[in-house]
PDB file of C-alpha atoms in Angstrom:
ATOM      1  CA  UNK A 217      71.764  34.773 -71.152  1.00 95.00           C
ATOM      2  CA  UNK A 218      68.038  33.498 -71.992  1.00 97.00           C
ATOM      3  CA  UNK A 219      66.288  36.805 -70.393  1.00 98.00           C
ATOM      4  CA  UNK A 220      62.300  35.363 -70.120  1.00 98.00           C
ATOM      5  CA  UNK A 221      60.265  39.263 -67.937  1.00 98.00           C
ATOM      6  CA  UNK A 222      56.532  38.405 -67.177  1.00 98.00           C
ATOM      7  CA  UNK A 223      54.312  41.332 -66.531  1.00 93.00           C
ATOM      8  CA  UNK A 224      50.377  41.853 -66.293  1.00 91.00           C
ATOM      9  CA  UNK A 225      49.682  39.890 -63.047  1.00 83.00           C
ATOM     10  CA  UNK A 226      45.982  41.437 -61.538  1.00 86.00           C
ATOM     11  CA  UNK A 227      43.144  40.714 -59.310  1.00 95.00           C
ATOM     12  CA  UNK A 228      40.324  40.317 -61.665  1.00 96.00           C
ATOM     13  CA  UNK A 229      36.257  39.186 -61.680  1.00 97.00           C
ATOM     14  CA  UNK A 230      34.942  36.210 -62.623  1.00 97.00           C
ATOM     15  CA  UNK A 231      33.931  36.828 -66.012  1.00 97.00           C
ATOM     16  CA  UNK A 232      36.647  39.685 -66.908  1.00 97.00           C
ATOM     17  CA  UNK A 233      39.750  39.771 -69.154  1.00 97.00           C
ATOM     18  CA  UNK A 234      43.691  39.760 -68.676  1.00 97.00           C
ATOM     19  CA  UNK A 235      46.463  40.083 -70.975  1.00 97.00           C
ATOM     20  CA  UNK A 236      49.829  38.553 -69.779  1.00 98.00           C
ATOM     21  CA  UNK A 237      53.057  39.276 -71.536  1.00 98.00           C
ATOM     22  CA  UNK A 238      56.152  38.055 -71.325  1.00 98.00           C
ATOM     23  CA  UNK A 239      59.628  40.065 -73.060  1.00 98.00           C
ATOM     24  CA  UNK A 240      62.424  37.918 -74.001  1.00 98.00           C
ATOM     25  CA  UNK A 241      65.772  38.259 -74.566  1.00 98.00           C
ATOM     26  CA  UNK A 242      69.016  36.643 -75.339  1.00 97.00           C
ATOM     27  CA  UNK A 243      67.962  34.052 -77.894  1.00 96.00           C
ATOM     28  CA  UNK A 244      66.308  34.440 -81.862  1.00 97.00           C
ATOM     29  CA  UNK A 245      63.103  34.935 -80.474  1.00 97.00           C
ATOM     30  CA  UNK A 246      60.853  33.855 -83.539  1.00 96.00           C
ATOM     31  CA  UNK A 247      62.987  30.127 -84.042  1.00 95.00           C
ATOM     32  CA  UNK A 248      61.121  29.561 -80.678  1.00 95.00           C
ATOM     33  CA  UNK A 249      57.624  27.796 -80.476  1.00 95.00           C
ATOM     34  CA  UNK A 250      56.394  29.331 -76.214  1.00 95.00           C
ATOM     35  CA  UNK A 251      54.304  27.784 -73.931  1.00 96.00           C
ATOM     36  CA  UNK A 252      52.639  29.053 -71.073  1.00 98.00           C
ATOM     37  CA  UNK A 253      52.023  27.079 -68.331  1.00 98.00           C
ATOM     38  CA  UNK A 254      49.847  27.664 -64.716  1.00 98.00           C
ATOM     39  CA  UNK A 255      49.903  26.179 -60.946  1.00 98.00           C
ATOM     40  CA  UNK A 256      47.117  26.753 -59.276  1.00 98.00           C
ATOM     41  CA  UNK A 257      47.973  28.008 -55.507  1.00 96.00           C
ATOM     42  CA  UNK A 258      49.240  24.692 -53.360  1.00 94.00           C
ATOM     43  CA  UNK A 259      48.380  22.944 -56.483  1.00 96.00           C
ATOM     44  CA  UNK A 260      51.290  21.080 -59.569  1.00 96.00           C
ATOM     45  CA  UNK A 261      52.092  22.239 -63.124  1.00 97.00           C
ATOM     46  CA  UNK A 262      49.393  22.158 -66.124  1.00 97.00           C
ATOM     47  CA  UNK A 263      50.121  22.971 -69.896  1.00 96.00           C
ATOM     48  CA  UNK A 264      48.175  26.149 -71.182  1.00 97.00           C
ATOM     49  CA  UNK A 265      48.806  26.852 -74.513  1.00 96.00           C
ATOM     50  CA  UNK A 266      51.864  26.719 -77.558  1.00 95.00           C
ATOM     51  CA  UNK A 267      52.313  28.430 -80.216  1.00 94.00           C
ATOM     52  CA  UNK A 268      54.847  28.459 -83.155  1.00 94.00           C
ATOM     53  CA  UNK A 269      57.550  30.523 -83.606  1.00 94.00           C
ATOM     54  CA  UNK A 270      56.152  32.715 -86.975  1.00 95.00           C
ATOM     55  CA  UNK A 271      52.849  31.900 -84.874  1.00 95.00           C
ATOM     56  CA  UNK A 272      50.902  30.542 -87.421  1.00 95.00           C
ATOM     57  CA  UNK A 273      49.332  27.079 -85.549  1.00 94.00           C
ATOM     58  CA  UNK A 274      48.592  27.981 -81.846  1.00 95.00           C
ATOM     59  CA  UNK A 275      47.447  24.689 -79.712  1.00 94.00           C
ATOM     60  CA  UNK A 276      45.378  24.982 -76.053  1.00 96.00           C
ATOM     61  CA  UNK A 277      44.075  22.784 -73.229  1.00 96.00           C
ATOM     62  CA  UNK A 278      40.975  22.188 -73.449  1.00 96.00           C
ATOM     63  CA  UNK A 279      39.682  24.149 -70.148  1.00 97.00           C
ATOM     64  CA  UNK A 280      40.999  27.844 -72.200  1.00 98.00           C
ATOM     65  CA  UNK A 281      40.051  26.922 -75.556  1.00 98.00           C
ATOM     66  CA  UNK A 282      37.662  29.420 -77.256  1.00 97.00           C
ATOM     67  CA  UNK A 283      38.447  31.599 -74.217  1.00 98.00           C
ATOM     68  CA  UNK A 284      42.343  32.866 -73.938  1.00 98.00           C
ATOM     69  CA  UNK A 285      44.817  32.964 -76.818  1.00 98.00           C
ATOM     70  CA  UNK A 286      48.392  32.831 -77.049  1.00 98.00           C
ATOM     71  CA  UNK A 287      49.700  35.421 -79.881  1.00 98.00           C
ATOM     72  CA  UNK A 288      53.525  37.131 -80.591  1.00 98.00           C
ATOM     73  CA  UNK A 289      54.575  39.901 -81.953  1.00 98.00           C
ATOM     74  CA  UNK A 290      58.663  38.167 -82.815  1.00 98.00           C
ATOM     75  CA  UNK A 291      59.661  42.598 -84.118  1.00 98.00           C
ATOM     76  CA  UNK A 292      58.811  42.524 -80.103  1.00 98.00           C
ATOM     77  CA  UNK A 293      60.222  39.800 -79.420  1.00 98.00           C
ATOM     78  CA  UNK A 294      57.014  39.429 -77.402  1.00 98.00           C
ATOM     79  CA  UNK A 295      55.057  36.402 -75.953  1.00 98.00           C
ATOM     80  CA  UNK A 296      51.068  37.387 -74.664  1.00 98.00           C
ATOM     81  CA  UNK A 297      48.081  35.333 -73.404  1.00 98.00           C
ATOM     82  CA  UNK A 298      44.799  37.349 -73.884  1.00 98.00           C
ATOM     83  CA  UNK A 299      42.667  35.556 -71.215  1.00 98.00           C
ATOM     84  CA  UNK A 300      38.914  36.275 -71.557  1.00 98.00           C
ATOM     85  CA  UNK A 301      35.139  35.365 -69.601  1.00 98.00           C
ATOM     86  CA  UNK A 302      38.249  34.147 -66.773  1.00 98.00           C
ATOM     87  CA  UNK A 303      36.643  31.836 -63.317  1.00 98.00           C
ATOM     88  CA  UNK A 304      37.673  30.673 -60.522  1.00 97.00           C
ATOM     89  CA  UNK A 305      39.948  27.678 -61.774  1.00 97.00           C
ATOM     90  CA  UNK A 306      41.726  30.444 -63.867  1.00 98.00           C
ATOM     91  CA  UNK A 307      43.445  31.767 -60.365  1.00 98.00           C
ATOM     92  CA  UNK A 308      47.027  30.826 -60.643  1.00 98.00           C
ATOM     93  CA  UNK A 309      50.224  31.377 -61.148  1.00 98.00           C
ATOM     94  CA  UNK A 310      51.275  31.530 -65.094  1.00 98.00           C
ATOM     95  CA  UNK A 311      54.734  30.715 -66.615  1.00 98.00           C
ATOM     96  CA  UNK A 312      55.787  31.704 -69.753  1.00 98.00           C
ATOM     97  CA  UNK A 313      58.168  28.929 -71.217  1.00 97.00           C
ATOM     98  CA  UNK A 314      61.175  28.596 -73.934  1.00 97.00           C
ATOM     99  CA  UNK A 315      61.639  24.922 -75.677  1.00 93.00           C
ATOM    100  CA  UNK A 316      65.202  23.323 -75.653  1.00 89.00           C
ATOM    101  CA  UNK A 317      64.740  22.929 -79.614  1.00 87.00           C
ATOM    102  CA  UNK A 318      62.962  24.602 -82.466  1.00 82.00           C
ATOM    103  CA  UNK A 319      59.736  22.655 -83.558  1.00 81.00           C
ATOM    104  CA  UNK A 320      56.311  23.277 -82.119  1.00 78.00           C
ATOM    105  CA  UNK A 321      56.880  19.769 -81.043  1.00 83.00           C
ATOM    106  CA  UNK A 322      59.156  21.082 -78.558  1.00 88.00           C
ATOM    107  CA  UNK A 323      57.862  20.330 -74.719  1.00 91.00           C
ATOM    108  CA  UNK A 324      61.020  19.954 -72.849  1.00 94.00           C
ATOM    109  CA  UNK A 325      61.290  23.112 -71.841  1.00 95.00           C
ATOM    110  CA  UNK A 326      64.516  25.084 -70.633  1.00 95.00           C
ATOM    111  CA  UNK A 327      64.020  28.883 -69.247  1.00 97.00           C
ATOM    112  CA  UNK A 328      60.632  29.821 -67.331  1.00 98.00           C
ATOM    113  CA  UNK A 329      60.180  33.303 -66.466  1.00 98.00           C
ATOM    114  CA  UNK A 330      59.146  34.608 -62.948  1.00 98.00           C
ATOM    115  CA  UNK A 331      55.879  33.661 -62.921  1.00 97.00           C
ATOM    116  CA  UNK A 332      52.337  36.233 -62.280  1.00 97.00           C
ATOM    117  CA  UNK A 333      50.330  35.791 -60.953  1.00 97.00           C
ATOM    118  CA  UNK A 334      46.528  35.934 -61.590  1.00 97.00           C
ATOM    119  CA  UNK A 335      43.728  36.049 -59.170  1.00 97.00           C
ATOM    120  CA  UNK A 336      39.655  35.305 -60.384  1.00 97.00           C
ATOM    121  CA  UNK A 337      37.350  36.478 -57.475  1.00 95.00           C
ATOM    122  CA  UNK A 338      34.507  38.525 -56.659  1.00 92.00           C
TER     123      UNK A 338
ATOM    124  CA  UNK B  90      46.480  12.974 -72.715  1.00 95.00           C
ATOM    125  CA  UNK B  91      48.735  10.565 -70.816  1.00 97.00           C
ATOM    126  CA  UNK B  92      48.923  10.528 -67.616  1.00 98.00           C
ATOM    127  CA  UNK B  93      51.923  10.534 -65.095  1.00 98.00           C
ATOM    128  CA  UNK B  94      52.308   9.425 -61.800  1.00 98.00           C
ATOM    129  CA  UNK B  95      54.934  10.155 -59.429  1.00 98.00           C
ATOM    130  CA  UNK B  96      55.651   7.986 -54.855  1.00 98.00           C
ATOM    131  CA  UNK B  97      55.701   9.278 -52.794  1.00 98.00           C
ATOM    132  CA  UNK B  98      54.302  12.381 -52.718  1.00 98.00           C
ATOM    133  CA  UNK B  99      56.724  13.962 -50.263  1.00 97.00           C
ATOM    134  CA  UNK B 100      59.474  12.235 -48.551  1.00 97.00           C
ATOM    135  CA  UNK B 101      61.609  13.637 -45.187  1.00 97.00           C
ATOM    136  CA  UNK B 102      65.363  12.618 -45.957  1.00 96.00           C
ATOM    137  CA  UNK B 103      68.657  14.242 -44.318  1.00 96.00           C
ATOM    138  CA  UNK B 104      71.307  16.596 -45.886  1.00 96.00           C
ATOM    139  CA  UNK B 105      73.741  13.720 -47.628  1.00 96.00           C
ATOM    140  CA  UNK B 106      71.025  10.972 -47.917  1.00 97.00           C
ATOM    141  CA  UNK B 107      70.825   8.883 -51.190  1.00 98.00           C
ATOM    142  CA  UNK B 108      67.019  10.229 -52.147  1.00 98.00           C
ATOM    143  CA  UNK B 109      65.247   8.530 -55.031  1.00 98.00           C
ATOM    144  CA  UNK B 110      62.016   9.477 -57.099  1.00 98.00           C
ATOM    145  CA  UNK B 111      59.916   7.216 -59.614  1.00 98.00           C
ATOM    146  CA  UNK B 112      57.588   8.665 -62.668  1.00 98.00           C
ATOM    147  CA  UNK B 113      55.532   6.499 -64.194  1.00 98.00           C
ATOM    148  CA  UNK B 114      53.810   6.846 -68.008  1.00 98.00           C
ATOM    149  CA  UNK B 115      49.618   5.970 -68.700  1.00 98.00           C
ATOM    150  CA  UNK B 116      51.647   4.807 -71.781  1.00 98.00           C
ATOM    151  CA  UNK B 117      55.037   3.980 -73.155  1.00 98.00           C
ATOM    152  CA  UNK B 118      57.007   7.577 -74.154  1.00 98.00           C
ATOM    153  CA  UNK B 119      60.214   5.704 -74.389  1.00 97.00           C
ATOM    154  CA  UNK B 120      62.626   8.230 -73.181  1.00 97.00           C
ATOM    155  CA  UNK B 121      60.826  11.298 -73.503  1.00 97.00           C
ATOM    156  CA  UNK B 122      60.528  12.019 -69.981  1.00 98.00           C
ATOM    157  CA  UNK B 123      61.828  15.625 -67.677  1.00 98.00           C
ATOM    158  CA  UNK B 124      62.592  16.614 -64.325  1.00 98.00           C
ATOM    159  CA  UNK B 125      62.026  19.652 -63.181  1.00 98.00           C
ATOM    160  CA  UNK B 126      62.647  21.199 -59.481  1.00 97.00           C
ATOM    161  CA  UNK B 127      60.830  24.554 -58.082  1.00 98.00           C
ATOM    162  CA  UNK B 128      61.601  25.802 -54.703  1.00 97.00           C
ATOM    163  CA  UNK B 129      59.002  28.148 -52.580  1.00 94.00           C
ATOM    164  CA  UNK B 130      57.714  31.052 -55.164  1.00 94.00           C
ATOM    165  CA  UNK B 131      60.621  30.307 -57.835  1.00 97.00           C
ATOM    166  CA  UNK B 132      59.633  28.769 -61.267  1.00 98.00           C
ATOM    167  CA  UNK B 133      60.706  25.623 -62.107  1.00 98.00           C
ATOM    168  CA  UNK B 134      64.232  24.526 -63.802  1.00 98.00           C
ATOM    169  CA  UNK B 135      64.990  21.903 -65.469  1.00 98.00           C
ATOM    170  CA  UNK B 136      67.292  19.486 -63.961  1.00 98.00           C
ATOM    171  CA  UNK B 137      67.095  16.137 -66.522  1.00 98.00           C
ATOM    172  CA  UNK B 138      65.699  15.756 -70.170  1.00 97.00           C
ATOM    173  CA  UNK B 139      64.969  12.490 -72.256  1.00 97.00           C
ATOM    174  CA  UNK B 140      65.475  10.378 -69.242  1.00 97.00           C
ATOM    175  CA  UNK B 141      69.309  10.933 -68.447  1.00 98.00           C
ATOM    176  CA  UNK B 142      70.546  13.744 -70.194  1.00 97.00           C
ATOM    177  CA  UNK B 143      72.140  16.594 -66.884  1.00 97.00           C
ATOM    178  CA  UNK B 144      70.739  19.360 -68.263  1.00 96.00           C
ATOM    179  CA  UNK B 145      73.761  22.223 -68.125  1.00 95.00           C
ATOM    180  CA  UNK B 146      74.783  24.103 -65.429  1.00 96.00           C
ATOM    181  CA  UNK B 147      73.063  20.904 -62.868  1.00 97.00           C
ATOM    182  CA  UNK B 148      74.897  18.999 -60.360  1.00 98.00           C
ATOM    183  CA  UNK B 149      76.529  16.066 -61.117  1.00 98.00           C
ATOM    184  CA  UNK B 150      74.204  14.333 -57.776  1.00 98.00           C
ATOM    185  CA  UNK B 151      70.963  14.251 -60.289  1.00 98.00           C
ATOM    186  CA  UNK B 152      70.749  11.600 -62.368  1.00 98.00           C
ATOM    187  CA  UNK B 153      68.012  10.204 -64.114  1.00 98.00           C
ATOM    188  CA  UNK B 154      66.936   7.252 -65.826  1.00 98.00           C
ATOM    189  CA  UNK B 155      64.501   4.847 -66.958  1.00 98.00           C
ATOM    190  CA  UNK B 156      62.434   4.052 -70.757  1.00 98.00           C
ATOM    191  CA  UNK B 157      59.140   3.008 -71.765  1.00 98.00           C
ATOM    192  CA  UNK B 158      56.578   3.764 -69.159  1.00 98.00           C
ATOM    193  CA  UNK B 159      59.477   3.417 -65.302  1.00 98.00           C
ATOM    194  CA  UNK B 160      61.792   6.754 -64.897  1.00 98.00           C
ATOM    195  CA  UNK B 161      63.741   7.450 -61.406  1.00 98.00           C
ATOM    196  CA  UNK B 162      65.477  10.891 -60.583  1.00 98.00           C
ATOM    197  CA  UNK B 163      67.896   9.963 -57.864  1.00 98.00           C
ATOM    198  CA  UNK B 164      69.981  12.968 -55.823  1.00 98.00           C
ATOM    199  CA  UNK B 165      72.788  10.868 -54.871  1.00 98.00           C
ATOM    200  CA  UNK B 166      74.027  13.520 -51.778  1.00 97.00           C
ATOM    201  CA  UNK B 167      71.297  15.532 -50.898  1.00 97.00           C
ATOM    202  CA  UNK B 168      72.374  19.200 -50.096  1.00 96.00           C
ATOM    203  CA  UNK B 169      70.430  22.063 -48.153  1.00 94.00           C
ATOM    204  CA  UNK B 170      69.448  23.411 -51.554  1.00 94.00           C
ATOM    205  CA  UNK B 171      67.679  20.270 -52.533  1.00 96.00           C
ATOM    206  CA  UNK B 172      64.304  20.867 -50.443  1.00 93.00           C
ATOM    207  CA  UNK B 173      61.939  21.279 -53.248  1.00 97.00           C
ATOM    208  CA  UNK B 174      59.243  19.743 -55.032  1.00 98.00           C
ATOM    209  CA  UNK B 175      60.035  17.639 -58.156  1.00 98.00           C
ATOM    210  CA  UNK B 176      58.139  17.080 -61.116  1.00 98.00           C
ATOM    211  CA  UNK B 177      58.702  15.048 -64.114  1.00 98.00           C
ATOM    212  CA  UNK B 178      57.186  15.836 -67.847  1.00 98.00           C
ATOM    213  CA  UNK B 179      56.775  14.019 -70.430  1.00 98.00           C
ATOM    214  CA  UNK B 180      57.918  14.853 -73.916  1.00 96.00           C
ATOM    215  CA  UNK B 181      55.788  12.371 -75.965  1.00 96.00           C
ATOM    216  CA  UNK B 182      53.523  13.698 -77.444  1.00 94.00           C
ATOM    217  CA  UNK B 183      50.726  16.456 -77.214  1.00 91.00           C
ATOM    218  CA  UNK B 184      50.021  17.592 -74.740  1.00 93.00           C
ATOM    219  CA  UNK B 185      52.961  17.769 -72.440  1.00 95.00           C
ATOM    220  CA  UNK B 186      51.695  16.477 -69.209  1.00 97.00           C
ATOM    221  CA  UNK B 187      53.346  16.790 -65.272  1.00 98.00           C
ATOM    222  CA  UNK B 188      53.519  14.756 -62.399  1.00 98.00           C
ATOM    223  CA  UNK B 189      51.786  15.615 -59.211  1.00 98.00           C
ATOM    224  CA  UNK B 190      54.894  16.357 -57.651  1.00 98.00           C
ATOM    225  CA  UNK B 191      57.078  14.718 -55.144  1.00 98.00           C
ATOM    226  CA  UNK B 192      58.099  17.130 -52.182  1.00 98.00           C
ATOM    227  CA  UNK B 193      61.334  16.452 -50.165  1.00 98.00           C
ATOM    228  CA  UNK B 194      61.388  17.875 -46.990  1.00 96.00           C
ATOM    229  CA  UNK B 195      64.279  18.157 -44.824  1.00 87.00           C
ATOM    230  CA  UNK B 196      64.057  15.452 -42.015  1.00 88.00           C
TER     231      UNK B 196
END
């Protein structure tokens, strides 16, 4: 059974930093690109970032480029999202998600973590 | 970016009703359209992929149709556990984009 267990939620001041983690099990982690999706309070879903299975290729939505870094440790089956220079508008529940195929251009997410709340506020 | 527009934004229905939600893409996405639902405080769950394929374990009362720019999700007989928010998502090109959601409420 695929499991994605997230950690790292927290309250941070504007301009601060936070790192989210997503521990994966039940599938060959290194074979799959992985994605972060966020959801602001009361709002819809927004794709944030994707990393290839090897970690060599990364992709970001424009609003987080230069501030967020996606990474992975395939030896630990863990995905990360390092968030720096956080803004009020980054407040959201962040989900890690696994696609249904192994290509980096697989955008159908068939498994999701439980979500972690990031609150940016002074 | 491809814009996804759902209608309606919300609807009220009774158990046993047939419910239809539509999703329109700002350009052709072939059949690269997924449907998810999300219950309050929970992660989204994949229901339908490539417009009409039922995800494993999803009840057969859910069905999807469409291609190009216009798509439909149908729930043939609404059950109590189906009251949730439904999102469409295009998987045709990066960035993958979602519709704004359709909240299905109890009448």
